[in-house]
Tab-separated table of C-alpha atoms in Angstrom:
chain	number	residue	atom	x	y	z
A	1	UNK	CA	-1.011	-54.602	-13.264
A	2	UNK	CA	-3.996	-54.275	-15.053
A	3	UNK	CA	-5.527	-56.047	-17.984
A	4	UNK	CA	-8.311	-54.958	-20.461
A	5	UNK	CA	-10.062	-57.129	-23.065
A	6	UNK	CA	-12.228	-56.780	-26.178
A	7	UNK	CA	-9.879	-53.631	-26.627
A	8	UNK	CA	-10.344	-52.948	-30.287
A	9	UNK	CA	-14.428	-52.504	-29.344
A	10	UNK	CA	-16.752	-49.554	-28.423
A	11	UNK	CA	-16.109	-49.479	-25.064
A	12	UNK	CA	-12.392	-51.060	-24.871
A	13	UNK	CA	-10.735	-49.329	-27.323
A	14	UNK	CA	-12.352	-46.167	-25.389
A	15	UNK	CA	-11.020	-47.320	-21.533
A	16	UNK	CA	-7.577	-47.994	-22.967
A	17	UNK	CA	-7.468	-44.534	-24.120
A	18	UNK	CA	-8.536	-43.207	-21.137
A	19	UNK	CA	-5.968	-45.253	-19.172
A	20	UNK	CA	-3.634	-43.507	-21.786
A	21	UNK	CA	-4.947	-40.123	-21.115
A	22	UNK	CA	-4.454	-40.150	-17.410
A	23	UNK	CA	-1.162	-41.796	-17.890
A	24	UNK	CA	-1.833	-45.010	-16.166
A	25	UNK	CA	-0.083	-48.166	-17.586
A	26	UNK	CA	-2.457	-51.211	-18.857
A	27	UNK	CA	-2.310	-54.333	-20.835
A	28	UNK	CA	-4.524	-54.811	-23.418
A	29	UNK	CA	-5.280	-58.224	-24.713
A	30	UNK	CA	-6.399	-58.271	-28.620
A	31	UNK	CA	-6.374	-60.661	-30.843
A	32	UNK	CA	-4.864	-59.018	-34.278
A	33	UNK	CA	-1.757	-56.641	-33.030
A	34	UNK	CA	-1.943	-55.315	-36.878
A	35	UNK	CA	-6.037	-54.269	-36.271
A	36	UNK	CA	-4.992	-53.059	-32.483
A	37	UNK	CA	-2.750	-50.626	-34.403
A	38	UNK	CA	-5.047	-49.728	-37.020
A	39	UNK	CA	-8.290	-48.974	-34.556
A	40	UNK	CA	-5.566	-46.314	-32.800
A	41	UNK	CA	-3.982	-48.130	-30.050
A	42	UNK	CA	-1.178	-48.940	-31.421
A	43	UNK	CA	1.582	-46.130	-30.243
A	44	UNK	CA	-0.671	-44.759	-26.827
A	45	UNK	CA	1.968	-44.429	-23.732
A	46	UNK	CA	1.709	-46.986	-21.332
A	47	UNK	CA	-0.234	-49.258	-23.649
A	48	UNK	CA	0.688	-53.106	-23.703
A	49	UNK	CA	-0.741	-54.628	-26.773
A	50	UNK	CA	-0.542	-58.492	-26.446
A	51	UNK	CA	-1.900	-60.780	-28.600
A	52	UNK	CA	-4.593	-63.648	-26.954
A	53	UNK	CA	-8.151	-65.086	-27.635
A	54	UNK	CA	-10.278	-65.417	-24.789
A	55	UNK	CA	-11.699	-68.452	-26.529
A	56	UNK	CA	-8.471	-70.199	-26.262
A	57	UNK	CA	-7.129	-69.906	-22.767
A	58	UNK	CA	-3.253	-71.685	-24.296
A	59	UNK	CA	-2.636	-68.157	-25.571
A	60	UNK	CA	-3.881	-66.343	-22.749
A	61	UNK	CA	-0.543	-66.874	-20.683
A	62	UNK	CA	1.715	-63.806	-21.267
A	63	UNK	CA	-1.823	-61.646	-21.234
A	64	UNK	CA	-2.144	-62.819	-18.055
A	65	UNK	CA	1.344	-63.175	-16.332
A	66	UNK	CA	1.425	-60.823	-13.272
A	67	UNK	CA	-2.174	-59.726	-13.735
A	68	UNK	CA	-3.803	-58.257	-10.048
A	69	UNK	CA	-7.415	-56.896	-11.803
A	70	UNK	CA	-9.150	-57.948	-15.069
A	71	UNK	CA	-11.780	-56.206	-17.199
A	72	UNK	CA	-13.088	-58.684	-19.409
A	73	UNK	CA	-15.565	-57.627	-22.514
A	74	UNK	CA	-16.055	-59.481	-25.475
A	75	UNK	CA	-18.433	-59.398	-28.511
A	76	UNK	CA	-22.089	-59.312	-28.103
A	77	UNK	CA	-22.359	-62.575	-30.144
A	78	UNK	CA	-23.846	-66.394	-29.695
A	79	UNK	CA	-20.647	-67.491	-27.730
A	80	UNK	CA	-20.783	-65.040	-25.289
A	81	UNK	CA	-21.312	-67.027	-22.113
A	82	UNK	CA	-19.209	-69.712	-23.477
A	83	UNK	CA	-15.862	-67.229	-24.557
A	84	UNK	CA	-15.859	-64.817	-21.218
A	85	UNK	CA	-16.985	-68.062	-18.777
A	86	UNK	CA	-13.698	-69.125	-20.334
A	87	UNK	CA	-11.431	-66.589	-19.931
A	88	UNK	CA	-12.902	-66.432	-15.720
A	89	UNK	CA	-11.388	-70.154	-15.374
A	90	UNK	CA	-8.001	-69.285	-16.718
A	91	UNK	CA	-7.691	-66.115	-14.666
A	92	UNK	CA	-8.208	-68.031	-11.069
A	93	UNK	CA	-5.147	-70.186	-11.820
A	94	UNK	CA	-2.948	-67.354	-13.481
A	95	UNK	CA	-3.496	-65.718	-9.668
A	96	UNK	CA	-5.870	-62.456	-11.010
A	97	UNK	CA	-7.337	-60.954	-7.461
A	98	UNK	CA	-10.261	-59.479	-9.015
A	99	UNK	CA	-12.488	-59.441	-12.201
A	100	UNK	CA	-14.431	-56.432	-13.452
A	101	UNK	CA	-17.092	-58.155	-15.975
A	102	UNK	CA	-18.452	-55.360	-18.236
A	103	UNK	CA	-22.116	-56.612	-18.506
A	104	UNK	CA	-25.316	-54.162	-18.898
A	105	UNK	CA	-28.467	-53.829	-17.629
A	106	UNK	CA	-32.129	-51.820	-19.543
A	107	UNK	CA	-32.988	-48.722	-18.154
A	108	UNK	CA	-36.740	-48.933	-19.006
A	109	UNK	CA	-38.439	-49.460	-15.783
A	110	UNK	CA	-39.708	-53.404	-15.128
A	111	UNK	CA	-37.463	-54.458	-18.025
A	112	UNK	CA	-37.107	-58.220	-17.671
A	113	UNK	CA	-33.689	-59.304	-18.610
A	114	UNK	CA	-34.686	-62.794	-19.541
A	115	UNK	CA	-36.895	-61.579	-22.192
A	116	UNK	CA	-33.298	-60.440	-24.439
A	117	UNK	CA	-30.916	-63.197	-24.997
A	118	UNK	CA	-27.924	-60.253	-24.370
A	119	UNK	CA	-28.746	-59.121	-21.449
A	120	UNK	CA	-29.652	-62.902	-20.065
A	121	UNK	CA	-26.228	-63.922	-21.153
A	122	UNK	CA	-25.197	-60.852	-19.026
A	123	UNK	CA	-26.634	-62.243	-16.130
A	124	UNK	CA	-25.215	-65.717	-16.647
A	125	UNK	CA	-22.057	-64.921	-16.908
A	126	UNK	CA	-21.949	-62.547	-13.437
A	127	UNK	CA	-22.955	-65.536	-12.045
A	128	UNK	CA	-20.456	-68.184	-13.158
A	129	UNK	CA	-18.253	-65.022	-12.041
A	130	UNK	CA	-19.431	-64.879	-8.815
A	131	UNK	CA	-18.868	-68.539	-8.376
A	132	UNK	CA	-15.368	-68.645	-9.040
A	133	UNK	CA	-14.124	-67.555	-5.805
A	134	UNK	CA	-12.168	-64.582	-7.036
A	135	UNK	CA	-13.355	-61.154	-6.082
A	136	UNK	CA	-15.979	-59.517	-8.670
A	137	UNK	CA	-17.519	-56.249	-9.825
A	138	UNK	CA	-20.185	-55.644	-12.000
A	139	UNK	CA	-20.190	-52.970	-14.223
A	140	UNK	CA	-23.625	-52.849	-16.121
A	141	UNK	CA	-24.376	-49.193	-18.425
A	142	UNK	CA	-27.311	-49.023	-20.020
A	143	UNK	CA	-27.874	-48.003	-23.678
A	144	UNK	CA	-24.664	-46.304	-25.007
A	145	UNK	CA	-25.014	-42.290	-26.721
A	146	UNK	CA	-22.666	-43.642	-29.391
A	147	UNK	CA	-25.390	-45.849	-30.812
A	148	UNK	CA	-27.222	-42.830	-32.619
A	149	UNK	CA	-24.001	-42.482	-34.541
A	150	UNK	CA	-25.055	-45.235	-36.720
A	151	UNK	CA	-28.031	-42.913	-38.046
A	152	UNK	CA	-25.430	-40.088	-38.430
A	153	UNK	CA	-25.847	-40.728	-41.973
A	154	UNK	CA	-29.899	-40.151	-42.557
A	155	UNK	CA	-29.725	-36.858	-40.017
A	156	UNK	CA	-27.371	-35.387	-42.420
A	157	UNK	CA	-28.501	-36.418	-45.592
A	158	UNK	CA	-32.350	-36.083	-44.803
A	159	UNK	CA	-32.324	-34.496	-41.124
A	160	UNK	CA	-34.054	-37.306	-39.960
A	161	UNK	CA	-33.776	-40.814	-38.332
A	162	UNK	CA	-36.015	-43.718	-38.746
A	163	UNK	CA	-36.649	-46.171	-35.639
A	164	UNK	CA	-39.709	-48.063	-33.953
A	165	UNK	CA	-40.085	-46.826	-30.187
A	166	UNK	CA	-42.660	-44.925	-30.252
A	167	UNK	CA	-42.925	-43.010	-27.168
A	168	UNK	CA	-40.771	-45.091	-25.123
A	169	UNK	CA	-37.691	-43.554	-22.966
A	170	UNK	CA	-34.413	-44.550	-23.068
A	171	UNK	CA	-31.658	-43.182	-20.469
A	172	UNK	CA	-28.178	-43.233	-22.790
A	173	UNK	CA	-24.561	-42.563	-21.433
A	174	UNK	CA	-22.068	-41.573	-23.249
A	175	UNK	CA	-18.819	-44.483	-23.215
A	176	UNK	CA	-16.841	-41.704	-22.375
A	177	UNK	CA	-18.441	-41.538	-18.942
A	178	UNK	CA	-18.392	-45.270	-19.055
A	179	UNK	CA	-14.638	-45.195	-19.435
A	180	UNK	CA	-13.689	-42.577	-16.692
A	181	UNK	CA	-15.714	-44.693	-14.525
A	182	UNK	CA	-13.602	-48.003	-15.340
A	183	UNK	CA	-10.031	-46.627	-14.874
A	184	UNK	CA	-10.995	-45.649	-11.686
A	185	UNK	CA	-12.179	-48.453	-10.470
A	186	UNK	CA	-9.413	-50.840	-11.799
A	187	UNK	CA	-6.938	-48.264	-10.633
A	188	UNK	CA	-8.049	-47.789	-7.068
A	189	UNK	CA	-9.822	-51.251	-6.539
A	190	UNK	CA	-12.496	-51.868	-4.182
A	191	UNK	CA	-15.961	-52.202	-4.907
A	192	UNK	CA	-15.960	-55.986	-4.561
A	193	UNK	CA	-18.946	-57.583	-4.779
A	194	UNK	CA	-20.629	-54.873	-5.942
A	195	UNK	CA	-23.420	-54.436	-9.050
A	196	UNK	CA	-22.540	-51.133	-10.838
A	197	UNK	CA	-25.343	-49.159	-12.547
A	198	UNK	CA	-25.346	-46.583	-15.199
A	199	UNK	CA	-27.889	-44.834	-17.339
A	200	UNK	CA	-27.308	-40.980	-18.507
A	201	UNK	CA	-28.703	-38.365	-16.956
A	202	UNK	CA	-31.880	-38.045	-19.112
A	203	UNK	CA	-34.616	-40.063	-19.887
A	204	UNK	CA	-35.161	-39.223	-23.489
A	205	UNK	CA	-38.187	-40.373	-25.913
A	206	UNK	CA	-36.654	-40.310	-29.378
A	207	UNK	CA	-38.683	-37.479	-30.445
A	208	UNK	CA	-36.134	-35.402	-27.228
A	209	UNK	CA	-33.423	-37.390	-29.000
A	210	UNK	CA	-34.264	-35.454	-32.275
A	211	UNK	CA	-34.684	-32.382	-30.589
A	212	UNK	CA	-31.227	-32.257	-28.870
A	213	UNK	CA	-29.185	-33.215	-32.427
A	214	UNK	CA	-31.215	-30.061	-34.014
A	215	UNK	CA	-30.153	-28.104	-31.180
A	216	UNK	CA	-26.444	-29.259	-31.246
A	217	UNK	CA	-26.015	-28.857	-35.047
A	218	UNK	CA	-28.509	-25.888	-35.450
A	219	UNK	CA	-30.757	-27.613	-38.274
A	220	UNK	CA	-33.932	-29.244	-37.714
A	221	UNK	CA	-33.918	-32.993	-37.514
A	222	UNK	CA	-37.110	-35.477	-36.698
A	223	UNK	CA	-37.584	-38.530	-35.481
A	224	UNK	CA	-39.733	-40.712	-37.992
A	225	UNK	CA	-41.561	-43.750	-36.065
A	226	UNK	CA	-41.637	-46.617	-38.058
A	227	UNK	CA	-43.156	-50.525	-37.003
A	228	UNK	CA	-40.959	-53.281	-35.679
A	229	UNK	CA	-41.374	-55.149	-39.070
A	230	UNK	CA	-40.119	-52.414	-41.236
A	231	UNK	CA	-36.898	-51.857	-39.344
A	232	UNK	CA	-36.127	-55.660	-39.129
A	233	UNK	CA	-36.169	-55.230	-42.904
A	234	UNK	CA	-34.465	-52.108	-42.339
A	235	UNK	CA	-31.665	-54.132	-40.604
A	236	UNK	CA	-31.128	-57.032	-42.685
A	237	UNK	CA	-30.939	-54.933	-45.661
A	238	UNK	CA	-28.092	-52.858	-44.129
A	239	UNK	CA	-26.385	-56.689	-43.752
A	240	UNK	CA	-27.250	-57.147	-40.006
A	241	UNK	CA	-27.127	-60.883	-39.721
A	242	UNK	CA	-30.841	-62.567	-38.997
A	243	UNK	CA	-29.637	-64.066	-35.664
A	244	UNK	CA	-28.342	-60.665	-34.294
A	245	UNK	CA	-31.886	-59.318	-35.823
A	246	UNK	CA	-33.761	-61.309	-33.907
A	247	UNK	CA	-31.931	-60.480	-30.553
A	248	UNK	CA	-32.885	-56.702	-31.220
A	249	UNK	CA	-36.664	-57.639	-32.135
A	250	UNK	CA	-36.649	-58.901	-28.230
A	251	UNK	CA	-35.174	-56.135	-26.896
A	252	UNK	CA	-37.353	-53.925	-28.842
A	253	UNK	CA	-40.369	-55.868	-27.769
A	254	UNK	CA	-39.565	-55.727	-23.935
A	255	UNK	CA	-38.498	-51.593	-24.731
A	256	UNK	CA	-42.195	-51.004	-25.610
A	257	UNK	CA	-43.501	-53.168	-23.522
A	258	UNK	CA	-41.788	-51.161	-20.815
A	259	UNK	CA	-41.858	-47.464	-22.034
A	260	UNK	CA	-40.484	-45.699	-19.193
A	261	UNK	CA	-37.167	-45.398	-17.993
A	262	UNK	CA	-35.340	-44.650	-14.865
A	263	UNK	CA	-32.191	-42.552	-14.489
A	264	UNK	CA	-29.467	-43.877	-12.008
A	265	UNK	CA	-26.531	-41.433	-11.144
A	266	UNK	CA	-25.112	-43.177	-8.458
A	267	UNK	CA	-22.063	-44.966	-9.837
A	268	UNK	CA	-20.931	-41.214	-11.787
A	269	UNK	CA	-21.007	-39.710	-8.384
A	270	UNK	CA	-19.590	-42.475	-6.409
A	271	UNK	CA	-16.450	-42.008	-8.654
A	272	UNK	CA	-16.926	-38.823	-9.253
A	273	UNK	CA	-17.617	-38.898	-13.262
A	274	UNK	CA	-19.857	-35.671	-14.463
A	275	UNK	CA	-22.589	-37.579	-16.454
A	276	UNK	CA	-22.579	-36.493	-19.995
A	277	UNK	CA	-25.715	-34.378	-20.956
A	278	UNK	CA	-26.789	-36.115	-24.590
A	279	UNK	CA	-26.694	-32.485	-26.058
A	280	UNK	CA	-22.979	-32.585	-24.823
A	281	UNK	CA	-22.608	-35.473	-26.807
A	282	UNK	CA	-24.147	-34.786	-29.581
A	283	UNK	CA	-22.026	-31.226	-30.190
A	284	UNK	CA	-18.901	-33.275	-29.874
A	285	UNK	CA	-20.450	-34.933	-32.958
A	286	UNK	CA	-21.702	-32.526	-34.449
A	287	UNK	CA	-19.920	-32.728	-37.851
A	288	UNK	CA	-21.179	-36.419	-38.006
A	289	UNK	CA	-24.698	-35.293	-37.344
A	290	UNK	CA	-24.452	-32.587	-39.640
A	291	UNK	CA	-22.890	-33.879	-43.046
């Protein structure tokens, strides 16, 4: 039996339905049954909803009852480390075999993962993981395709989408891909001890990011550079909290700093996963892009 957490999130709520669509069974540990429902999960075939908080490893007990492999995701947030280190000590006693941690890792070439507190909680936590003498995975994507959804808005309304990277590459992958990859690997097993990369196929500047929405929805749209300051302000205006802000200033920083950006197939093909062309993506968006 398999269990999946963080499942109301990006990339949960995404591998539960994929475990739906290839008609595997899963559990899937949330911590609002009534929110499960309302994000779509509630009603998928072979879906077991159960209600738990990986902070708080006294409800985790029924989650975890008869559990053989674990993906555990939480919220990018300040307690990180603190919730998922957490939920690794109560699977060890509950008798889990194996833990997939969903972590990440940049694509940009030389990117130092201390410099963004995310990605060196990331690291952190694969190594309490390792420690724990339970068998581990790591799967770490790279920037997600679904991000750009969250300038849907100004591509439709002005054909246009304001960030600050410049030049700088970035090698997306679309969760979908991400998702396929995950079933398979909690499914079939193996891969212990094992660090799983994944960019997209491309390595886009945002300029090529611009150039593949126009193409998808057939109307022009342009990618408007702006400077780190303005889209901090950009960001707290749109409520972003000025914790979470500053995270993203560091990650923009070490982006720029490192503008190139590798692209690493390896873990599509090794369960064979097409990788997701971002033009591919952003058709199946296309209404969002496009107003």
């Amino acid at each position: 039996m398999i269990l999946v957490t963080g499942a109301t999130g990006l990339n949960g709520k995404a591998i539960v339905r994929e475990f739906a669509r290839q008609k595997h069974k899963v559990r899937a540990l949330v911590r609002d049954l009534d929110r499960a429902s309302a994000a779509g999960l509630g009603g998928l075939a072979g879906v077991d909803l159960i209600e738990g908080d990986m902070r708080r490893p006294e409800t985790l007990g029924a989650a975890l009852n008869g559990i053989d492999r674990v993906l555990t995701i939480s919220t990018a947030a300040e307690d990180m480390v603190e919730t998922q280190c957490r939920f690794i000590d109560a699977c060890k006693p509950a008798g889990v075999a194996h833990v997939v941690k969903f972590s990440g890792a940049e694509s940009n070439i030389g990117y130092d993962a201390t410099k963004f507190r995310f990605t060196r909680m990331h690291e952190e936590i694969e190594r309490y993981l390792e420690a724990a003498a339970m068998a581990w995975t790591h799967l770490r994507p790279s920037q997600f395709m679904q991000v750009y959804l969250r300038d849907a808005p100004t591509i439709a309304t002005e054909g246009a989408f304001h960030l600050a990277l410049g030049d700088t590459e970035l090698s997306p992958v679309d969760v979908e891909d991400i998702a396929k990859v995950a079933v398979r690997l909690l499914c079939d097993g193996g891969h212990e001890g094992e660090s799983l990369d994944m960019t997209g196929p491309e390595a886009l500047t945002m300029s090529d990011i611009a150039a593949r929405i126009s193409q998808a929805i057939g109307k022009p749209v342009r990618y408007v550079d702006i400077s780190p300051r303005e889209r901090r302000r950009n960001l707290l205006a749109a409520g972003v909290p000025a914790d979470f802000a500053d995270a993203l200033d560091e990650q923009l920083a070490e982006r720029r700093r490192r503008p190139k950006s590798r692209v690493h197939l390896a873990t599509h093909e090794m369960f064979g996963v097409r990788p997701t062309p971002f033009v591919e993506f952003a058709r199946r968006y296309a209404a969002m892009f496009g107003g």
